[in-house]
mmCIF file of C-alpha atoms in Angstrom:
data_model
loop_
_atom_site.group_PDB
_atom_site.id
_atom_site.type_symbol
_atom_site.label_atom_id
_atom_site.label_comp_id
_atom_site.label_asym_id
_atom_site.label_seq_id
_atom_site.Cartn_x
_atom_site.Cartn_y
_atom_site.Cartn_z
ATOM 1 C CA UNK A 534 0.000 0.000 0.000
ATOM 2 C CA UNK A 535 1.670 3.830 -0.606
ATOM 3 C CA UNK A 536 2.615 5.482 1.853
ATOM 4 C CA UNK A 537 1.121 8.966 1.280
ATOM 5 C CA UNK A 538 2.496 11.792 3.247
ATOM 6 C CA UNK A 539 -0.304 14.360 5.388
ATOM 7 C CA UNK A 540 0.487 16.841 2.934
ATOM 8 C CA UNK A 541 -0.554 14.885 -0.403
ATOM 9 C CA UNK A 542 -4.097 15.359 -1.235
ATOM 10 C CA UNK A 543 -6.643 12.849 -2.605
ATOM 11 C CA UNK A 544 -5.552 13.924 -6.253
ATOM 12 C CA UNK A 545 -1.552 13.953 -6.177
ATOM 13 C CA UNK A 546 -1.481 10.224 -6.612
ATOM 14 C CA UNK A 547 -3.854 10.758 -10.133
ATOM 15 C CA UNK A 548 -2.116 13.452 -10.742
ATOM 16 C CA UNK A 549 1.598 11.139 -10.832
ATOM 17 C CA UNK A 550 -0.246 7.920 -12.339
ATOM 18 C CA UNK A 551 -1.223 10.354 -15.024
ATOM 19 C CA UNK A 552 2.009 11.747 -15.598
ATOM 20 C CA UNK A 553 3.775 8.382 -15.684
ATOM 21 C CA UNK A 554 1.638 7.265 -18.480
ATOM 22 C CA UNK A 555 1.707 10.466 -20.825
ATOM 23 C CA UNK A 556 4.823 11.577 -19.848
ATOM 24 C CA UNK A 557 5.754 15.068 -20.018
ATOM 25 C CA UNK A 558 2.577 17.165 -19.562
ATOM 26 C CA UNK A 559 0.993 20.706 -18.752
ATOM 27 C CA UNK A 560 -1.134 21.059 -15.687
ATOM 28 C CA UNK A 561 -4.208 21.961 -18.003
ATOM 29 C CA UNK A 562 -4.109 18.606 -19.987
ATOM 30 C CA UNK A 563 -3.535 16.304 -16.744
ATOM 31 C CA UNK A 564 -6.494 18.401 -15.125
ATOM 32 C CA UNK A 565 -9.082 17.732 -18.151
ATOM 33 C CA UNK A 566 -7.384 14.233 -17.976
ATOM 34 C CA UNK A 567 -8.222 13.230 -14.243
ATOM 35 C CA UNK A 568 -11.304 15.638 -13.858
ATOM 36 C CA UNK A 569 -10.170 18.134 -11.626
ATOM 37 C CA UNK A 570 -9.581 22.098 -12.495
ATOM 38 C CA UNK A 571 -6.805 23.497 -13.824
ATOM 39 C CA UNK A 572 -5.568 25.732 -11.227
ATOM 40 C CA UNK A 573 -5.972 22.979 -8.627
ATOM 41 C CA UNK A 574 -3.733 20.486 -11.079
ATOM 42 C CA UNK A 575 -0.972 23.792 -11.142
ATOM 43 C CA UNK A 576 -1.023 24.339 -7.451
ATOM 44 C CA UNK A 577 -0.580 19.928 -6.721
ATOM 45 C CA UNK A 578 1.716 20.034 -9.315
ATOM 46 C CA UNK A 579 3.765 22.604 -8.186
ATOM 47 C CA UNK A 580 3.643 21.265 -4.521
ATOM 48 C CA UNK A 581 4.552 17.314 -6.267
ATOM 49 C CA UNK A 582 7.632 19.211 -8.258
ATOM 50 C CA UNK A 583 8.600 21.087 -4.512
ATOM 51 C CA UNK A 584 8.656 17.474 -2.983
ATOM 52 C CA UNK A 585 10.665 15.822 -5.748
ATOM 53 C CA UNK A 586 7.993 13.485 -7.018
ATOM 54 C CA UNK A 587 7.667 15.387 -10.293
ATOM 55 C CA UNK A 588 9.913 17.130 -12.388
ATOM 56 C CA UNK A 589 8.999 21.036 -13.581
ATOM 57 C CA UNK A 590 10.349 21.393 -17.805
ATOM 58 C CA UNK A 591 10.355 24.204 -19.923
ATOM 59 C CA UNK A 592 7.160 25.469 -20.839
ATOM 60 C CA UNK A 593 5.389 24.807 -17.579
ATOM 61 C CA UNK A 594 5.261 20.564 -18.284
ATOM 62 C CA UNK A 595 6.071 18.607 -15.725
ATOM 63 C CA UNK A 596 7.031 14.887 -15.895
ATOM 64 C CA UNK A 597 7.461 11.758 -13.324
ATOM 65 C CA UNK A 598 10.616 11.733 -10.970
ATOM 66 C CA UNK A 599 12.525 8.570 -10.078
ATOM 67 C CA UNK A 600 10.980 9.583 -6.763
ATOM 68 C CA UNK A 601 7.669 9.509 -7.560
ATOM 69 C CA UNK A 602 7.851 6.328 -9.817
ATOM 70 C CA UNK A 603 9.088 4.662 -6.328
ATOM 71 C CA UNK A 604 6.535 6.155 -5.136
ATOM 72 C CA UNK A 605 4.135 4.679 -7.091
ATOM 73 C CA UNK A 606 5.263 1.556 -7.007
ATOM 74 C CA UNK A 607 5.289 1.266 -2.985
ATOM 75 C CA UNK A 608 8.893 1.732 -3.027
ATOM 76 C CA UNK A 609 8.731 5.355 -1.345
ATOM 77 C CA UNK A 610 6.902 6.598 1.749
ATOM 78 C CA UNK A 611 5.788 10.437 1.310
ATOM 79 C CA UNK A 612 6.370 11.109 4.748
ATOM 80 C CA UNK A 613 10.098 10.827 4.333
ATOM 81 C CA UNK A 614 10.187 13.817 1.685
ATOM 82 C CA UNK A 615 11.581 17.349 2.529
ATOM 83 C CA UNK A 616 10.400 19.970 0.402
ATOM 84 C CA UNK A 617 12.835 22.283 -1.585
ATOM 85 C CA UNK A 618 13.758 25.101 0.644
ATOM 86 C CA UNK A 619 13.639 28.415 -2.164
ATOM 87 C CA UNK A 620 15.314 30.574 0.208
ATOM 88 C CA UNK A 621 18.563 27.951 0.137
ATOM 89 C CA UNK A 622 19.228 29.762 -3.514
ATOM 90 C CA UNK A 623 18.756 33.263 -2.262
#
């Protein structure tokens, strides 16, 4: 069973299924994908790219990290994930 962390939400683990089957991808198309609005698909992605489960690319895509495929395969629990501090590259 994953091991989701208290900060995931119900959507972050369609959110990375999605993204390991299409690849890279825009928040827009994995939002219209998994039926949930855009915005909200930006903000979990953004959060999923902070942890290291996805990977942010040029143009606002964002793919699956070898994180977040161990994830997904029950390799992974969340709750062992730091986020990225910004203010380290201030």
């Amino acid at each position: 069973m994953r091991q989701r962390a208290e900060w995931m939400k119900p959507a972050d683990d369609a959110i990375l299924e999605y993204t390991r089957d299409a690849g890279e991808v825009p928040p827009a198309v994995i939002a219209r994908n998994i039926d949930i609005h855009r915005n909200y698909a930006g903000q979990r992605c953004l959060e999923l790219a902070e942890y290291g489960l996805l990977e942010k690319e040029e143009g606002g895509y964002y793919r699956l990290s070898d994180l977040g495929r161990e994830y997904l395969d029950e390799e992974l629990d969340a709750d062992e994930l730091e986020p990225d501090d910004p203010s380290d590259t201030a």
